[in-house]
Amino acid sequence: MNSKMASSSSSFRRPRFSLLKPPPTDQGDNIRTYPGLLFFNAKHNPSHIFCLQGVREHDAAPIPITFAQTQLSVQRCMGWLAKNVKGIHSPQEANGKVEKAAAVGILMGSDVGIVIYMMALLSLGVPVVLLSARLTPVAIAHLLKSTSAGSVVVSQRCQRTASEAVASYGNGENIPNIYEPISYDRFLEDEEWDSLEIPPAYDVVDEMDRNVLILHSSGTTGLPKPIYHPHKYMLGYATCHLFGENDKVDGVNCSTLPLFHGFGLLSPSLALSVGKPFCIPPASTIPTATSTLSLLRLSNARSLMSVPSILEDLLYLPQSEGINALRTLDFVAVGGGPIKSTVGAALVEAGVKLLNHMGATEIGAIAPIFLPGPDYDWRYLLLRKDIGLRLEDPGDGRGLFKLIGKPFGWDQEFLVQDLLQCNPRAPESQFKILGRADDLIVLATGEKVLPRIMEMTVANDCKVKEAIAFGDGRFNIGLIVEASIDLDVKDEEQVSAYVEDIWHSVQAGNEFTDNHGKITSKGMIIVTTPSYKQLARTDKGSLTRKTIVQEFAEEIDAAYRKAEMEGIEAIPGPGEDIKTWLKAIVGNILKISHQDPTWSDSNDFFELGMDSLQATILRRKILASITKSGREFKELSPDFIFKHPTIDTLHALLSGNAPDSGRERAERMNEMVRKYVSNIKSLPAPTMTPTAIVLLTGSTGSLGSFLLAQLTALPHVGKVICLNRRINSLSSKDLHSRQEAALSRGGITIPPSSWEKIIIHEADLKTPSFGLSDSDYGSLRSVTHIIHNAWPMDFNRSLESFEPHFQATQNIISLALLANESNPQNKPRILFTSSVAAVGRYPALTGSTLIPEEPMHNAQVTDHFGYPEAKWVCEQLIEEAGIIHAGRIETASVRIGQLTGSESSGAWSPKEHFPSILKSSQTIGSLPDIKGTLSWIPVDRAARVAIELLFQSSPPDPVYHLENPMRQPWSDLLVLLSRALGLPSKTIPFEAWLDKVRSITDVEKNPAGKVVKFLEKEFTAMASGAVILDTRKARRVSRTLAGSGGIEPRHVNLYVKYWKSVGHLL
């Protein structure tokens, strides 16, 4: 424990040892193992009480066991094990290696016998698998197999479970032997064991040998996992305190915690290090408030270690007898799960010295035990400083921290899954647990909810015992609430009244939750009671979300069905006002008044701020209203909201007056072109400065960030004006921070000299003058070059939904014309970033794989979804503007192929379709077989090409292609990817892979499921070489493109490293 060492006192000589570095030879006691601690105490503190073991008889005093008695019991146990357990032997050297006996499992009820058997096996040098007596047979079998255990010592009450576990072994598997242990009291009392030969203790210690003590995870998210530890791990528990040399701490410490878990091992460990005897209940007793109160009295305990549920029950014992007992203690340590703030506050207010504790099985005890003073805030943890823990700010601005430690014997660091928040009054040392980072609920939309605060807020209601959220793979979350009052769960009126009573607590929890994680429907509250269906818990008293969700599956499904119809009105009939009805629904979802004069029936929902979750909610509400009406409607496609994203178009659809979606797909596209070309023709005619002033839209995107950085680095660029999407009237400081964050995501750093060239405006591109003030818009007239790069990456939206972007393109052209009124010599040049998908059907129409670098006027050349259709429309507008206003402005469109991440930082947005394919492939266990060739180009290289096209000395051609001219076989890339991802080199057919994608509903693990329509219809044609862009014109202008090489192994490794660093890949 760094410089702090266990020290001696008048009644107990503390052993002296250190965790991170050995003490000076004249100050240490050469203690390197847990049994070494016991041996020291048996020698120097033989008559000191080690343990007070509770007994079954009511009101009988616990049995005191000294260190000398414990050591004797351990030696007798060593003899018994060596004689009776097959395969037991001390480690042996062979071929230059140390070979140990097969691990031995301990599956026993929690009493001091666990300590004795564990000490005995460790003394023999035999690995110990410490098993929870509450594990299922399946979990036990899994752990025994995982650790290759040869034997397991099983107490009588665990025999049936162990037998079922062993029975599950298959033919050819090494079945472990089961042994019934000798009880601790027989080792203590019977002299018959003295005739046994006691093997010598094995005292050779390798600090990197983790095959010593094997604990396991709780298994709340599946089967428990074995976690291996060296000897020093247990010494870490023994040093988990802040007791000074002169502190009197030898009073009895009562613990209700099982000894087969980390928190439970803390009490015997403190007995070994500071002489604080521990008292535990008998193995046959399941601790309750009443039994704990009795044990406190019988042992004359001075402190208590327990779990939140027992402390809560002690708080509410009649006549305050629980409180009266607790307030006399030196400390009450609580851990194993969060304690309700109302319970903690009530205990502290009554004078209880509450001490918050936390641990992680991988690291051990994290918060030290000490005597809390008046300056200690019980809501926070005090972190240890003697085991190398450190805090890391993820940098996401939430003020939350990750806790990182390096477990003893590990080569790498371990990230504790709980998120922590600092105490503003003691930000360096005290922290609050907010919840496990992996305890997320992932909605069907892919959005994440961390439900801990919601659950704790509701659980703090005096009428609530516990609350746990559900909603994985659904579109919203709900709560299962365990009532703390008598309630007939099957009585709908009682349940409804109860939910009404606690609804204010749910609303309070909503205040701490993001919009997508709020509970807005009372129908999403499922009520239970302990007598009806109790919520499942782990051994440590924590709720097990996965098990609870499984056990309440029927109730959860029913809640979602009920919520679907809650508050739903039947769709108005023929001749009734459907528009008003629609505006009320949409307005409620978007939180816009349907009487708002700025909201017209032609406004696009997505431009008003609708996201995919809200679009899904709107779809479900409309479908539910149709169902409720009992009327027949023609079948609505799953994406009908995206195809009809205004009140007008939705009204037409539901009234049966919508145009045929197959109409005329090309005609609708051409109609958009005609509409905006006529506007361009009416734009006023304008009137090159040596220094370029560039207007850039979309500077916060991946390509836009590199365009900005590279533009500002050019000496002839005097200014770059960024028009960024309006977000809640950001201040100039916020706009700067937003741009900095975008650059940081791409691994880009811009020097101060370049920042001086940047001006950022918050703009609405679809409105005249971009929604800027007269002075700000007037300042744009000096622009000489425009890169119009802003575009939503949404493959679900329809052509009509992109109309605001046609308006934006028209406004960009208008600015280019206006920019030259005062300077006829200036001929602004517009570069529009288009997409290969805008001409993706050209090969199918013409039979030619190679797509010429020229305008395409046939609307059938685009891929069949809104994104490329809209790009094609803008290409026509840009081309027409250049023709109509030739000699005044210059225009060009650049069709861009597949961009990859930066070749310098590896940053590649995990939200794009290819990273999603890789994430899903990890879940599936194999990559898809993709035929043909690819032509990827890194985004920073593509930015250089675009800038070279922008600043070419000759007038630009109408169209350029930006794609890597060097094509590579997919088979080569898939080999590199399989190695980097640790996946089998053998791929599976793409269609078979897609079938697996369709079958997995968890979009967090299977993000490709969100773009499956695109993968089915467009991906293989676009990505496999069936569509090739001719780049001859672009290569003549751009040296970068002409010299562009292919994707190399270093690129693949860089991208995979980046995706792993941001948690996208495993």
Short mmCIF file of C-alpha atoms in Angstrom, two decimals, residues 683-825:
data_model
loop_
_atom_site.label_atom_id
_atom_site.label_comp_id
_atom_site.label_asym_id
_atom_site.label_seq_id
_atom_site.Cartn_x
_atom_site.Cartn_y
_atom_site.Cartn_z
CA LEU A 683 -31.87 35.83 -60.69
CA PRO A 684 -30.31 39.28 -61.33
CA ALA A 685 -27.18 39.52 -63.46
CA PRO A 686 -24.04 40.44 -61.46
CA THR A 687 -21.02 42.48 -62.20
CA MET A 688 -11.41 37.95 -59.35
CA THR A 689 -9.72 39.34 -56.50
CA PRO A 690 -6.12 38.11 -56.21
CA THR A 691 -6.86 36.72 -52.75
CA ALA A 692 -9.43 33.93 -52.61
CA ILE A 693 -12.33 34.25 -50.20
CA VAL A 694 -14.01 30.86 -49.95
CA LEU A 695 -17.52 30.11 -48.75
CA LEU A 696 -17.80 26.57 -47.38
CA THR A 697 -20.98 24.76 -46.32
CA GLY A 698 -20.90 21.56 -44.32
CA SER A 699 -17.59 22.29 -42.59
CA THR A 700 -18.45 20.15 -39.57
CA GLY A 701 -18.71 16.93 -41.57
CA SER A 702 -15.85 14.57 -42.27
CA LEU A 703 -14.96 15.88 -45.75
CA GLY A 704 -15.86 19.44 -44.75
CA SER A 705 -13.44 19.41 -41.81
CA PHE A 706 -10.53 18.46 -44.06
CA LEU A 707 -11.59 20.99 -46.70
CA LEU A 708 -11.55 23.70 -44.03
CA ALA A 709 -8.15 22.73 -42.64
CA GLN A 710 -6.52 22.48 -46.07
CA LEU A 711 -8.09 25.68 -47.41
CA THR A 712 -6.85 27.75 -44.47
CA ALA A 713 -3.34 26.35 -44.97
CA LEU A 714 -3.13 27.80 -48.49
CA PRO A 715 -1.31 31.16 -48.65
CA HIS A 716 -3.55 32.58 -51.39
CA VAL A 717 -6.71 31.91 -49.37
CA GLY A 718 -7.37 34.99 -47.29
CA LYS A 719 -10.60 33.96 -45.65
CA VAL A 720 -12.88 30.90 -45.29
CA ILE A 721 -16.47 31.65 -44.36
CA CYS A 722 -18.35 28.66 -42.94
CA LEU A 723 -22.13 28.52 -43.02
CA ASN A 724 -23.14 25.92 -40.47
CA ARG A 725 -26.57 24.57 -39.69
CA ARG A 726 -28.55 26.52 -37.12
CA ILE A 727 -28.73 24.83 -33.71
CA ASN A 728 -30.60 26.73 -31.00
CA SER A 729 -28.99 30.09 -31.71
CA LEU A 730 -25.45 29.16 -30.82
CA SER A 731 -23.12 31.92 -29.71
CA SER A 732 -19.98 32.61 -31.69
CA LYS A 733 -18.02 30.83 -28.96
CA ASP A 734 -20.30 27.79 -29.27
CA LEU A 735 -19.94 27.84 -33.06
CA HIS A 736 -16.17 27.84 -32.67
CA SER A 737 -16.35 24.96 -30.16
CA ARG A 738 -18.62 22.98 -32.45
CA GLN A 739 -16.18 23.40 -35.33
CA GLU A 740 -13.25 22.49 -33.08
CA ALA A 741 -15.07 19.33 -31.99
CA ALA A 742 -15.64 18.36 -35.63
CA LEU A 743 -11.97 18.87 -36.43
CA SER A 744 -10.98 16.88 -33.37
CA ARG A 745 -13.14 13.95 -34.50
CA GLY A 746 -11.08 13.83 -37.66
CA GLY A 747 -7.80 14.09 -35.78
CA ILE A 748 -7.24 17.56 -37.27
CA THR A 749 -5.42 20.42 -35.56
CA ILE A 750 -5.57 23.91 -37.06
CA PRO A 751 -2.83 26.38 -36.00
CA PRO A 752 -3.79 29.84 -34.65
CA SER A 753 -2.67 31.50 -37.90
CA SER A 754 -5.25 29.45 -39.79
CA TRP A 755 -8.01 30.12 -37.25
CA GLU A 756 -7.55 33.83 -37.97
CA LYS A 757 -8.80 33.16 -41.50
CA ILE A 758 -12.02 31.45 -40.38
CA ILE A 759 -15.40 33.14 -39.98
CA ILE A 760 -18.34 30.97 -38.88
CA HIS A 761 -22.00 31.91 -39.26
CA GLU A 762 -25.01 30.01 -38.02
CA ALA A 763 -27.23 29.85 -41.10
CA ASP A 764 -30.45 28.46 -42.51
CA LEU A 765 -29.43 27.73 -46.10
CA LYS A 766 -32.97 27.22 -47.37
CA THR A 767 -34.11 30.77 -46.49
CA PRO A 768 -33.28 33.91 -48.47
CA SER A 769 -30.07 35.55 -47.24
CA PHE A 770 -29.51 32.29 -45.27
CA GLY A 771 -31.38 33.81 -42.35
CA LEU A 772 -28.43 36.14 -41.65
CA SER A 773 -28.57 39.76 -40.63
CA ASP A 774 -28.22 42.32 -43.41
CA SER A 775 -24.66 43.14 -42.36
CA ASP A 776 -23.56 39.48 -42.13
CA TYR A 777 -25.14 38.62 -45.47
CA GLY A 778 -23.64 41.73 -47.03
CA SER A 779 -20.19 40.59 -45.96
CA LEU A 780 -20.59 37.49 -48.14
CA ARG A 781 -20.54 39.55 -51.35
CA SER A 782 -16.76 39.38 -51.34
CA VAL A 783 -16.80 35.60 -51.88
CA THR A 784 -14.74 34.35 -54.84
CA HIS A 785 -15.15 30.57 -54.47
CA ILE A 786 -17.94 28.40 -53.05
CA ILE A 787 -17.82 24.74 -52.05
CA HIS A 788 -21.38 23.60 -51.43
CA ASN A 789 -20.81 20.50 -49.33
CA ALA A 790 -23.65 20.53 -46.75
CA TRP A 791 -25.92 17.52 -47.16
CA PRO A 792 -27.74 15.18 -44.75
CA MET A 793 -26.46 11.59 -44.85
CA ASP A 794 -29.89 9.95 -44.66
CA PHE A 795 -30.76 7.11 -47.02
CA ASN A 796 -34.38 6.95 -45.82
CA ARG A 797 -35.58 10.38 -46.97
CA SER A 798 -37.60 10.84 -50.15
CA LEU A 799 -36.85 13.20 -53.03
CA GLU A 800 -39.49 15.67 -51.81
CA SER A 801 -37.93 15.69 -48.36
CA PHE A 802 -34.78 17.20 -49.88
CA GLU A 803 -36.59 20.23 -51.30
CA PRO A 804 -35.02 22.54 -48.68
CA HIS A 805 -31.65 21.57 -50.17
CA PHE A 806 -32.81 22.57 -53.64
CA GLN A 807 -33.76 25.92 -52.12
CA ALA A 808 -30.32 26.06 -50.50
CA THR A 809 -28.61 25.39 -53.85
CA GLN A 810 -30.68 28.14 -55.45
CA ASN A 811 -29.64 30.51 -52.66
CA ILE A 812 -25.98 29.58 -53.12
CA ILE A 813 -26.26 30.44 -56.83
CA SER A 814 -28.01 33.70 -55.94
CA LEU A 815 -25.17 34.64 -53.59
CA ALA A 816 -22.58 33.90 -56.29
CA LEU A 817 -24.37 36.34 -58.59
CA LEU A 818 -24.83 39.00 -55.93
CA ALA A 819 -21.21 38.62 -54.81
CA ASN A 820 -20.08 40.13 -58.11
CA GLU A 821 -22.38 43.11 -58.42
CA SER A 822 -19.72 45.40 -57.04
CA ASN A 823 -16.85 43.70 -58.89
CA PRO A 824 -17.53 42.65 -62.49
CA GLN A 825 -14.01 41.19 -62.67
#
